[in-house]
Short mmCIF file of C-alpha atoms in Angstrom, two decimals:
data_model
loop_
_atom_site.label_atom_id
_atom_site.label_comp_id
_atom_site.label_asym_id
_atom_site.label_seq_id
_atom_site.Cartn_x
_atom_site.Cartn_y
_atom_site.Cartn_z
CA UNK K 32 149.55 -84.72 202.88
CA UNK K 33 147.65 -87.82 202.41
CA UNK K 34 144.72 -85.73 200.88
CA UNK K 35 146.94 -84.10 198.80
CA UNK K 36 148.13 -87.39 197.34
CA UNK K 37 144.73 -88.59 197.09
CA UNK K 38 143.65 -85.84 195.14
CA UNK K 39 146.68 -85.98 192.66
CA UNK K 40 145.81 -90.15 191.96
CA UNK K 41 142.73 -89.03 191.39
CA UNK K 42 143.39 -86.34 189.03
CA UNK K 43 146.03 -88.69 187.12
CA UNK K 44 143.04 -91.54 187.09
CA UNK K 45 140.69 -89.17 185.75
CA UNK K 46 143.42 -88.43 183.25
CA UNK K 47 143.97 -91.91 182.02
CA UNK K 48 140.39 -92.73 182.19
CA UNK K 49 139.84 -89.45 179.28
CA UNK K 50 143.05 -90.15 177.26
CA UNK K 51 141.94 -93.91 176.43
CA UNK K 52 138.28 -92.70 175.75
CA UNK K 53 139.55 -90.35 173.59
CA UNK K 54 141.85 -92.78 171.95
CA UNK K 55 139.25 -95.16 171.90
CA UNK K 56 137.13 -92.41 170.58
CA UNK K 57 139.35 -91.66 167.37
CA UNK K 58 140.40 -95.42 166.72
CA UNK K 59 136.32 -95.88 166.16
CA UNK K 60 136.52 -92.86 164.01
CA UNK K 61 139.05 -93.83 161.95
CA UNK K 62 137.47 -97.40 161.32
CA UNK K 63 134.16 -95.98 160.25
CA UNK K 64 136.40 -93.45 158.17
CA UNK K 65 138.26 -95.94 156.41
CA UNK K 66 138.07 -96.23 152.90
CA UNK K 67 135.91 -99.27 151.53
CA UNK K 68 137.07 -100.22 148.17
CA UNK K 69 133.81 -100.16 145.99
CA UNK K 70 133.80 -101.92 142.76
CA UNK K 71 132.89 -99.15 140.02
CA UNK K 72 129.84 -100.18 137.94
CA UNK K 73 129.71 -99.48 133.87
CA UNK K 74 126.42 -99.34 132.46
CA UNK K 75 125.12 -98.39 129.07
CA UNK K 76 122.36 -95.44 129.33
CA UNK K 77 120.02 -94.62 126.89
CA UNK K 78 118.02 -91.07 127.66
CA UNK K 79 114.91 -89.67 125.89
CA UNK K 80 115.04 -85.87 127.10
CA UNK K 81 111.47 -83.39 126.77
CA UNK K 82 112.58 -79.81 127.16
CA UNK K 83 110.74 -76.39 126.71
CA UNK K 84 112.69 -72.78 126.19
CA UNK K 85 113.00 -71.27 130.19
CA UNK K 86 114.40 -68.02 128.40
CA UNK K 87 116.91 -66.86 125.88
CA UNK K 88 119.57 -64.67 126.21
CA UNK K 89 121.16 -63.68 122.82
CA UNK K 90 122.68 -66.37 121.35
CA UNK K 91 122.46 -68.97 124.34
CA UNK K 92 119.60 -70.29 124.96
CA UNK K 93 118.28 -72.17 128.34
CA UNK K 94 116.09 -75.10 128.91
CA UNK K 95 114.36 -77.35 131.32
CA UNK K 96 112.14 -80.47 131.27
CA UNK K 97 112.31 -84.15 132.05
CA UNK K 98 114.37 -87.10 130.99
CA UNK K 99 113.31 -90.95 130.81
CA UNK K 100 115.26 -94.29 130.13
CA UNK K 101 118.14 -95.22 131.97
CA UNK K 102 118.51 -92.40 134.65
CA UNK K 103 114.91 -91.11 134.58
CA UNK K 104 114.72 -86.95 136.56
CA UNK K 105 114.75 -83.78 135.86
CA UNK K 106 116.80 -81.94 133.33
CA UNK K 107 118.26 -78.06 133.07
CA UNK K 108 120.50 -77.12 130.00
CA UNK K 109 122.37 -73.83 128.87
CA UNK K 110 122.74 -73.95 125.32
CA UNK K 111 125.07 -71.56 122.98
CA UNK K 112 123.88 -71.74 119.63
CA UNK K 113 126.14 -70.43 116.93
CA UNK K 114 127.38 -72.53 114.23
CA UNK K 115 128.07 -74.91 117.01
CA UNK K 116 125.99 -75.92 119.66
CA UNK K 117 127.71 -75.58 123.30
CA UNK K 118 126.73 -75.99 126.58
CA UNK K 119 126.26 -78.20 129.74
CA UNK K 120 123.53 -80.10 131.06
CA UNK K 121 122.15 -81.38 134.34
CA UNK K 122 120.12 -84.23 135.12
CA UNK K 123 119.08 -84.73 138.57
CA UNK K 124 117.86 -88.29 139.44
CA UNK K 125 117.02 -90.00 142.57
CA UNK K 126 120.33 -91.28 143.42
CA UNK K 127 122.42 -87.77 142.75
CA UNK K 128 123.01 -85.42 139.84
CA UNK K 129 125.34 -85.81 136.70
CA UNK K 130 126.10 -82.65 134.94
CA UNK K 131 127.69 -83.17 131.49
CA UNK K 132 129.08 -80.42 128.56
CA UNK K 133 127.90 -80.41 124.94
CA UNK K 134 129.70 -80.26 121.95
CA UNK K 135 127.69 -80.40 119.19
CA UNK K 136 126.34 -78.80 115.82
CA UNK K 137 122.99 -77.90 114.58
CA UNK K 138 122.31 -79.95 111.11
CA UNK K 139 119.67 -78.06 109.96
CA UNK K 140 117.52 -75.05 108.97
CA UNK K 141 113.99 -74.64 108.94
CA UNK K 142 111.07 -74.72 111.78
CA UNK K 143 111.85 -78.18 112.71
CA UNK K 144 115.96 -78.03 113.25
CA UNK K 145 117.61 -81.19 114.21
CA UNK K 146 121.24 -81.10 115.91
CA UNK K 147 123.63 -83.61 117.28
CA UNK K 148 126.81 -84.26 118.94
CA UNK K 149 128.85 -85.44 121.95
CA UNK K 150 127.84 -85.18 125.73
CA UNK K 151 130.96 -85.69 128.51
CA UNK K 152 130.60 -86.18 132.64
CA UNK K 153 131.98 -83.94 134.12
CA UNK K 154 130.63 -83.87 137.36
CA UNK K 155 128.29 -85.46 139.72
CA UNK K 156 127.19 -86.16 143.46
CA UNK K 157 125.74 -88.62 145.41
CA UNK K 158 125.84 -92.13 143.70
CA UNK K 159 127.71 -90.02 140.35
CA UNK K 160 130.02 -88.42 142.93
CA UNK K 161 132.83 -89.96 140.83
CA UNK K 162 130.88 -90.49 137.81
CA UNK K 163 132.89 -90.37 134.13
CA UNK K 164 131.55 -91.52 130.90
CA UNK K 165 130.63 -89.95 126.92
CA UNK K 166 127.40 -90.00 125.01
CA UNK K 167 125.96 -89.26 121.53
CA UNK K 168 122.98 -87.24 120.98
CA UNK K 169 120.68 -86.16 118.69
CA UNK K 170 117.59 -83.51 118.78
CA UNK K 171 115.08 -81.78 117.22
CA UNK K 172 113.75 -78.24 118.36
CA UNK K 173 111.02 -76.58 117.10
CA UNK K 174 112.29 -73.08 116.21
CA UNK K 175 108.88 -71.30 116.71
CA UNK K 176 108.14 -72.43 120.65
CA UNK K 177 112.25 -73.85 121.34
CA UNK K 178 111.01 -77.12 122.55
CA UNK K 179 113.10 -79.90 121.69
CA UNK K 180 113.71 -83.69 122.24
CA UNK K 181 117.02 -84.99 122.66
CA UNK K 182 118.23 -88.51 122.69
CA UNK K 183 121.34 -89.35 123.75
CA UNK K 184 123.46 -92.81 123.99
CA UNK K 185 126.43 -93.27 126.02
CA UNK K 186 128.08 -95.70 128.95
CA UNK K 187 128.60 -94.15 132.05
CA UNK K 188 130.90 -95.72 135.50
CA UNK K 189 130.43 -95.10 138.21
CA UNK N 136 140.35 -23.79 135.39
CA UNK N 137 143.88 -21.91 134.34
CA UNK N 138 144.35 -21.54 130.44
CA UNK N 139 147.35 -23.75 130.92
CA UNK N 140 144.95 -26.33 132.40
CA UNK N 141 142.56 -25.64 129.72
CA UNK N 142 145.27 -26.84 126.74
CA UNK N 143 146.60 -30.14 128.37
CA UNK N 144 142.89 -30.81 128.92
CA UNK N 145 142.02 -30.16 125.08
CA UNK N 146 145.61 -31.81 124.39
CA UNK N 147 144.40 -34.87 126.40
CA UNK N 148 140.83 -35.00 125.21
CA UNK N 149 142.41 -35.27 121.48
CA UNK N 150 144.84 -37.59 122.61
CA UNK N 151 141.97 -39.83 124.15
CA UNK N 152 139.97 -39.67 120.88
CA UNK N 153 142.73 -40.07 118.52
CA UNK N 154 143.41 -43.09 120.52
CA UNK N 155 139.68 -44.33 119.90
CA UNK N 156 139.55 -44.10 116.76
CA UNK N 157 142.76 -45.94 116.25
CA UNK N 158 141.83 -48.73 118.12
CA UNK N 159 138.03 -48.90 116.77
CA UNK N 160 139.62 -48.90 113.16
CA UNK N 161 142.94 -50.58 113.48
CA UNK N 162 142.74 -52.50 110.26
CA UNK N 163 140.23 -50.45 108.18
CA UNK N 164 140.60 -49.29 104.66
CA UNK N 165 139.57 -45.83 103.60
CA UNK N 166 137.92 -46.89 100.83
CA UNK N 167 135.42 -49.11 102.87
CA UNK N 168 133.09 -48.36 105.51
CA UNK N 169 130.67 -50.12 107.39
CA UNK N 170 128.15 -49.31 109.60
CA UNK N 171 126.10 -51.31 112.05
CA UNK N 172 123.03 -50.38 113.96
CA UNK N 173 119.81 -51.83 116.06
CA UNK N 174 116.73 -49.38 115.81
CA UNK N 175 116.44 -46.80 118.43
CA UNK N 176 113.42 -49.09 120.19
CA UNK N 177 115.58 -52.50 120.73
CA UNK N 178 116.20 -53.46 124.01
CA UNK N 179 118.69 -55.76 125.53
CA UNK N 180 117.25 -59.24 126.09
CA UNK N 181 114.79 -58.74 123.03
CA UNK N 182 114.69 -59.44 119.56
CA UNK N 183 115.40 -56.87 117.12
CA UNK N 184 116.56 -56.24 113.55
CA UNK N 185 120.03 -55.47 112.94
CA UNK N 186 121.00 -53.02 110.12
CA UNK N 187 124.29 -53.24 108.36
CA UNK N 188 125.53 -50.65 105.62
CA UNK N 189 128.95 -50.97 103.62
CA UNK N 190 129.92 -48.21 101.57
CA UNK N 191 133.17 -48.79 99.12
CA UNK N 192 134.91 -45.84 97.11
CA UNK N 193 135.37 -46.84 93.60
CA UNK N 194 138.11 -44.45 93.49
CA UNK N 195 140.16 -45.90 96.03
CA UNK N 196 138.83 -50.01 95.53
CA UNK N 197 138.13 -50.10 91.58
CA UNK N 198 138.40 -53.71 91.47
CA UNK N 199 134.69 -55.59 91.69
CA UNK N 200 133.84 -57.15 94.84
CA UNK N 201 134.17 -60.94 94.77
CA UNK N 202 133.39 -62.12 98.44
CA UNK N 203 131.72 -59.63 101.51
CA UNK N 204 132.69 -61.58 104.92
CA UNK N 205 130.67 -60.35 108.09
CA UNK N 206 131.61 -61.10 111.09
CA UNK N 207 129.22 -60.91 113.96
CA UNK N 208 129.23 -60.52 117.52
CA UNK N 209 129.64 -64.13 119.42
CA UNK N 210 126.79 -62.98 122.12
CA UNK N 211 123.59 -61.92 118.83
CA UNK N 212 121.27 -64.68 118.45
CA UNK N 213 120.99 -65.19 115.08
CA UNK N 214 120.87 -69.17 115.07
CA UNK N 215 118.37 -69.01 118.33
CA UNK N 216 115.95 -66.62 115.87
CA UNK N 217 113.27 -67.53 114.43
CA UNK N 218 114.64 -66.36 110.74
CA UNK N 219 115.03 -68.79 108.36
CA UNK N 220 111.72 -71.04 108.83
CA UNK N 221 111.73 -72.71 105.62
CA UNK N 222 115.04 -72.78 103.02
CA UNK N 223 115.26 -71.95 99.09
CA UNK N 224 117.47 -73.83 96.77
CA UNK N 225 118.13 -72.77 93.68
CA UNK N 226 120.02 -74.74 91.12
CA UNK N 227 124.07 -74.30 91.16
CA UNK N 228 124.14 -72.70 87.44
CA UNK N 229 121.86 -69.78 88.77
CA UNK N 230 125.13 -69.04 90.46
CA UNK N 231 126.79 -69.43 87.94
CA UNK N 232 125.16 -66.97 85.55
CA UNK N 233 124.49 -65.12 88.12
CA UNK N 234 121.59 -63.44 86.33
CA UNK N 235 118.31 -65.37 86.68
CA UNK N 236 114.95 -65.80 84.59
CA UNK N 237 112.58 -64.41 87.86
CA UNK N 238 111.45 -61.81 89.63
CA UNK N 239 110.59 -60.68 93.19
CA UNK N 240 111.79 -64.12 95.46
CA UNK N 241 112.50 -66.33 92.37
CA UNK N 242 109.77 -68.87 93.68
CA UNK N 243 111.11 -69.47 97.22
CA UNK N 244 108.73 -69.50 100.54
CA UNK N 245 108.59 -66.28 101.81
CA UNK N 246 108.95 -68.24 105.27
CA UNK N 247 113.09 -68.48 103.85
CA UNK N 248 113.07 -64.00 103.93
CA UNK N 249 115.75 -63.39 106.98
CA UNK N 250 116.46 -60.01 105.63
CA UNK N 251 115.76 -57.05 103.22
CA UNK N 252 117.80 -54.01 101.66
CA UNK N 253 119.08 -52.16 99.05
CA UNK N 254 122.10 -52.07 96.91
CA UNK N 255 124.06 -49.74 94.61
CA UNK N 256 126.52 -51.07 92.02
CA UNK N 257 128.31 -49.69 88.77
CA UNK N 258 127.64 -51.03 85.69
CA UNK N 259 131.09 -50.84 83.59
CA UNK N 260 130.21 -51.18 79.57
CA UNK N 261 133.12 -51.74 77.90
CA UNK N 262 135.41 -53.31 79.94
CA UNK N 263 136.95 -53.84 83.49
CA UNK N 264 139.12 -50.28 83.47
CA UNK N 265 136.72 -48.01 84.74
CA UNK N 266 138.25 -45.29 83.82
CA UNK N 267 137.59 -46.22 80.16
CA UNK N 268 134.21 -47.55 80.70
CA UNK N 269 130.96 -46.27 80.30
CA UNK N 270 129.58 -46.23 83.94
CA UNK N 271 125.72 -46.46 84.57
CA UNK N 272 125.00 -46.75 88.36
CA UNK N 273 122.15 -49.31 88.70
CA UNK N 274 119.92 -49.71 91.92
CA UNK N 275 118.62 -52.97 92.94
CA UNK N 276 116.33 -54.44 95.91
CA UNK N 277 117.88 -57.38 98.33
CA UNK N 278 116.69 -59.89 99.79
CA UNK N 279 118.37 -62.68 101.81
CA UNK N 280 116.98 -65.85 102.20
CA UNK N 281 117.52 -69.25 104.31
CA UNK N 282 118.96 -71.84 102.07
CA UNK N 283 119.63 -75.65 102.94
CA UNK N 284 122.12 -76.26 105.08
CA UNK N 285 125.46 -77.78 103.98
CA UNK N 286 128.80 -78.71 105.31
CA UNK N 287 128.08 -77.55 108.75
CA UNK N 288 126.99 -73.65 107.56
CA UNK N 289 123.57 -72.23 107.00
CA UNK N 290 123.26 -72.01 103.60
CA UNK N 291 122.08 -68.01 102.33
CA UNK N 292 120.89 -67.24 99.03
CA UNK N 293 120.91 -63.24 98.01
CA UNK N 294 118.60 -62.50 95.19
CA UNK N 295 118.74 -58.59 94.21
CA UNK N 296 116.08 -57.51 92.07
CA UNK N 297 117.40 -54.84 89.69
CA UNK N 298 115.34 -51.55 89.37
CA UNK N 299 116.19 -49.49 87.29
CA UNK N 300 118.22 -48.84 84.68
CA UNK N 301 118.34 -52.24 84.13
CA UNK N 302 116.08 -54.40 85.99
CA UNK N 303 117.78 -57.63 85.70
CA UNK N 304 117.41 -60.22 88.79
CA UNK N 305 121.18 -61.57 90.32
CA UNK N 306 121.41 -64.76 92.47
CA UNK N 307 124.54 -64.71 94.62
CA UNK N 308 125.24 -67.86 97.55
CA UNK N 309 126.02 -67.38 100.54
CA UNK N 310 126.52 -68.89 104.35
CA UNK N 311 126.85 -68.07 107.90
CA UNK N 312 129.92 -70.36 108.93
CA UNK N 313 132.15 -70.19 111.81
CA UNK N 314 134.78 -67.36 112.61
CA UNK N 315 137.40 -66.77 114.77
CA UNK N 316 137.09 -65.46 118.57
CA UNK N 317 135.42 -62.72 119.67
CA UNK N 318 132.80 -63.43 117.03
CA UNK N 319 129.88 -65.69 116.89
CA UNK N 320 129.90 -66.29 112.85
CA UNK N 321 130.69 -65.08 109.47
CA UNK N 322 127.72 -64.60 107.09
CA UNK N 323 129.58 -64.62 103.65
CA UNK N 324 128.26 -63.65 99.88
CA UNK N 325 129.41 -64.62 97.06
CA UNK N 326 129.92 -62.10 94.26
CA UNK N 327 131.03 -63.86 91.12
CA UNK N 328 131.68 -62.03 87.71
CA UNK N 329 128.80 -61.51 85.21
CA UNK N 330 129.58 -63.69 82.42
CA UNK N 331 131.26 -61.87 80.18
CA UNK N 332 129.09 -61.92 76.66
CA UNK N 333 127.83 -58.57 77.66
CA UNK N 334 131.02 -57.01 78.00
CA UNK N 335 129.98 -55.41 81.46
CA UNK N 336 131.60 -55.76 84.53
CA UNK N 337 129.31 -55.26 88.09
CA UNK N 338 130.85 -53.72 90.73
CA UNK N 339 128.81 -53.40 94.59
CA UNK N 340 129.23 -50.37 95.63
CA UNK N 341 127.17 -49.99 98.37
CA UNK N 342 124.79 -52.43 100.19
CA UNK N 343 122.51 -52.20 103.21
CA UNK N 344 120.55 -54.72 104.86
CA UNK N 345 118.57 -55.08 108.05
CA UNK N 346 118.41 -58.87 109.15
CA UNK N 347 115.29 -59.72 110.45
CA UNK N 348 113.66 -56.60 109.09
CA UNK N 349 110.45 -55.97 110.68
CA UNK N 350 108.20 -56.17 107.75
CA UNK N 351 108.95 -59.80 107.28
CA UNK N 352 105.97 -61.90 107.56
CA UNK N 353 105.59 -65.05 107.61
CA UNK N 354 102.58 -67.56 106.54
CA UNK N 355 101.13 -70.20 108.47
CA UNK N 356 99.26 -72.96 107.93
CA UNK N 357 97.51 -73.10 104.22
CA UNK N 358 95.03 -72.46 102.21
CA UNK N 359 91.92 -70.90 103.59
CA UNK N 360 93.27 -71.05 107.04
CA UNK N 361 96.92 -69.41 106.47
CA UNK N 362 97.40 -66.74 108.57
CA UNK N 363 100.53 -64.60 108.43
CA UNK N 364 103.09 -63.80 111.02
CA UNK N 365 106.13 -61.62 112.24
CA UNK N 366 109.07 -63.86 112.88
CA UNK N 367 111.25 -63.42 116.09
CA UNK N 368 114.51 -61.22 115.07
CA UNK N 369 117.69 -61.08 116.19
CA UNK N 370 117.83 -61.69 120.12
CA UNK N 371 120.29 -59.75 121.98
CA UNK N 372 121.54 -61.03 125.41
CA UNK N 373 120.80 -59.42 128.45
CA UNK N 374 123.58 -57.52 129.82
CA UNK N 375 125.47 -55.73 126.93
CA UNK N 376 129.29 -57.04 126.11
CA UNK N 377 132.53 -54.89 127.02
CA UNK N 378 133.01 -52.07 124.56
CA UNK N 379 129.40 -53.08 122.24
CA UNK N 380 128.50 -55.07 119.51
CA UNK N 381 131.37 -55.45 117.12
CA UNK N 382 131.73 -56.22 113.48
CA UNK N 383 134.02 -56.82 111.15
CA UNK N 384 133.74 -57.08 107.23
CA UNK N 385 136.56 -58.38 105.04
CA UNK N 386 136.28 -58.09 101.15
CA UNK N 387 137.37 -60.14 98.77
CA UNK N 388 138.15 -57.91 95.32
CA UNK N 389 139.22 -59.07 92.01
CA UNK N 390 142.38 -57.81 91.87
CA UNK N 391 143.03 -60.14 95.10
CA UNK N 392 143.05 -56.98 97.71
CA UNK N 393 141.29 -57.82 101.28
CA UNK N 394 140.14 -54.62 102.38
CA UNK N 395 138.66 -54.63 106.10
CA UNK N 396 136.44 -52.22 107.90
CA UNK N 397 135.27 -52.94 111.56
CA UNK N 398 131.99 -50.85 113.38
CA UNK N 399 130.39 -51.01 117.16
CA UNK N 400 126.99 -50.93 117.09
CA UNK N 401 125.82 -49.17 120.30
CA UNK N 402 124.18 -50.93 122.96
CA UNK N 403 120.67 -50.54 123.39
CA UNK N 404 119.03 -49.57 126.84
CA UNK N 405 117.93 -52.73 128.98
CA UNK N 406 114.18 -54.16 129.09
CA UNK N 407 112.20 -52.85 131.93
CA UNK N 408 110.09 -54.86 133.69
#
């Protein structure tokens, strides 16, 4: 009998002893888990994009190359070209990628062809996780080899 | 198979194509027609000319044409060519008078050539009733050319050199603007009257053009080091869209009519390699 009993305290210590780890376990969770409020940051970006033709496709038209200036990295685009130019664009820079869409228009002819228009967030991780802003840009491609420089002006917060 | 099985097959086979047809030319006009074509060589994913043809019975349409509106397929590169290197302007009274002092390009860069045909119209002496005029069919070379860009449209400029019996040279404008979904563009040309002091009227009969024709060349450099060059055509996209490459053509006449023709131009096998 009095093993019995001695077992069963034990048991119910052993019991008490894991529920307040456990508890103990998810109140540390939840304080690491908590959200931190973190004060958004605005900055104004200026961007000086290099890109060469990766292929075409019909009318779209998809690029690669490298970006300096505020946000300095790597940059992929996927152009339509029509009478409008439309499209998205990635930049991926040390602290996490933005990827933005293009609106814009081509404003002229010839073997040198500039274009221009408006570039939106719309997406982003790592420090751009929650990234919004808008930009202007303008470019010039050379029609012959499709490389092209674009610069683009803008604020971004994140 | 049973001979009843044999009709309601047939019956449904006719069915199917009647259907077809219907659909591929909903809003056409009988007295229009338009064809559309890439060479038997193109490949998906390459360049390539394109060749368009519209045919118009004077019978049925005896009103001049005023305005031809092609639409193109959303997914055929025509802006990511490499057509269209260098641009012609001409002044605005050559389109006005339509008929021009020059021959072959009228002075522009060759490096402006996007496409080449040929073109049939009726010359009506006498008047605009053609059944009271005197009716001499002329022939005539064309040529379309980059001009600047305005207004948010590539600017075109059509010059058709007249062979025979004739042999005058006609400047007409033109663009590629926007157009509504599923197409990519519009290339337009403008077909204004002859002025009127010869008493003839011109009416386009029948026009056919292949953009990016492969016998453009284009120069580069200058002087003793210019060397000449094909420019990149048409591109078509990789992976062919539902149901082919569709166009549309819309004409403005002078008696205010807007006939419309549509046609699919098969697609082309894939690249290897």
């Amino acid at each position: 009998m009095t093993g019995h009993l001695a077992v069963r305290r034990a048991t119910a210590w052993t019991a008490c002893i894991a529920a307040v780890v456990s508890l103990l376990t998810v109140a540390a969770g939840s304080a690491t888990a908590a959200p931190v409020a973190q004060a958004s940051r605005t900055i104004n970006v200026t961007e000086r994009a290099s890109l060469h033709l990766v292929k075409k496709s019909g009318s779209t038209i998809y690029q690669a190359g490298t970006a300096t200036g505020t946000l300095p990295g790597t940059v992929t685009t996927r152009f339509k070209v029509t009478t409008k130019v439309t499209g998205s664009l990635k930049i991926v820079t040390r602290g996490g990628t933005l990827t933005m869409s293009v609106n814009g228009r081509p404003r002229s002819m010839g073997t040198t062809a500039r274009f221009g228009g408006t570039m939106r967030v719309t997406g982003g991780t790592g420090r751009y996780a929650r990234a919004r802003g808008t930009a202007r840009f303008e470019g010039v491609v050379n029609r012959r080899t499709w490389a092209a420089t674009v610069t683009a002006r803008g604020r971004l917060t994140y | 198979m049973t001979l009843r099985g044999t009709v309601l097959a047939a019956l449904a086979a006719m069915i199917a194509a009647g259907v077809g047809a219907a659909a591929a030319g909903a809003a056409s006009d009988p007295g229009v027609r338009l064809t559309a074509a890439f060479p038997r060589d193109a490949r998906l994913g390459a360049e390539t000319p394109v060749a368009v043809g519209l045919k118009i019975a004077p019978r049925h349409l005896p009103a001049p044409v005023e305005e031809l509106r092609l639409r193109f397929p959303d997914t055929l590169g025509i802006a990511t060519s490499g057509l269209g290197a260098a641009t012609c302007s001409r002044p605005a009274a050559d389109f006005e008078k339509v008929m021009i002092a020059a021959v072959r390009l009228a002075g522009c860069s060759p490096n402006a050539v996007m496409g080449r045909g040929t073109a049939r119209a009726e010359v009506r002496l006498g008047g605009h009733d053609r059944a009271s005029s005197l009716v001499i069919p002329e022939l005539a070379n064309v040529t379309m050319l980059a001009a600047p860009f305005r207004a948010d449209r590539f600017g075109l400029l059509f010059l058709a050199n007249g062979q025979r019996p004739f042999g005058v040279t006609l400047a007409f404008a033109g663009e590629i603007g926007p157009a509504p979904r599923p197409f990519g563009g519009s290339l337009v040309m403008r077909v204004p009257p002859v002025p009127n002091q010869f008493d003839a009227v011109v009416a386009l009969t029948q026009i056919a053009f292949e953009i990016g024709a492969r016998d453009i060349r284009y120069r580069r450099g200058s002087g003793a080091r210019a060397s000449w060059y094909r420019p990149e055509g048409i591109v078509l996209p990789r992976r062919c869209p539902r149901a082919g490459f569709r166009f549309e053509l819309e004409l403005r006449l002078a008696d205010g009519r807007r006939p419309r023709a549509s046609a699919v131009a098969p697609c082309p096998r894939p690249a290897t390699g």
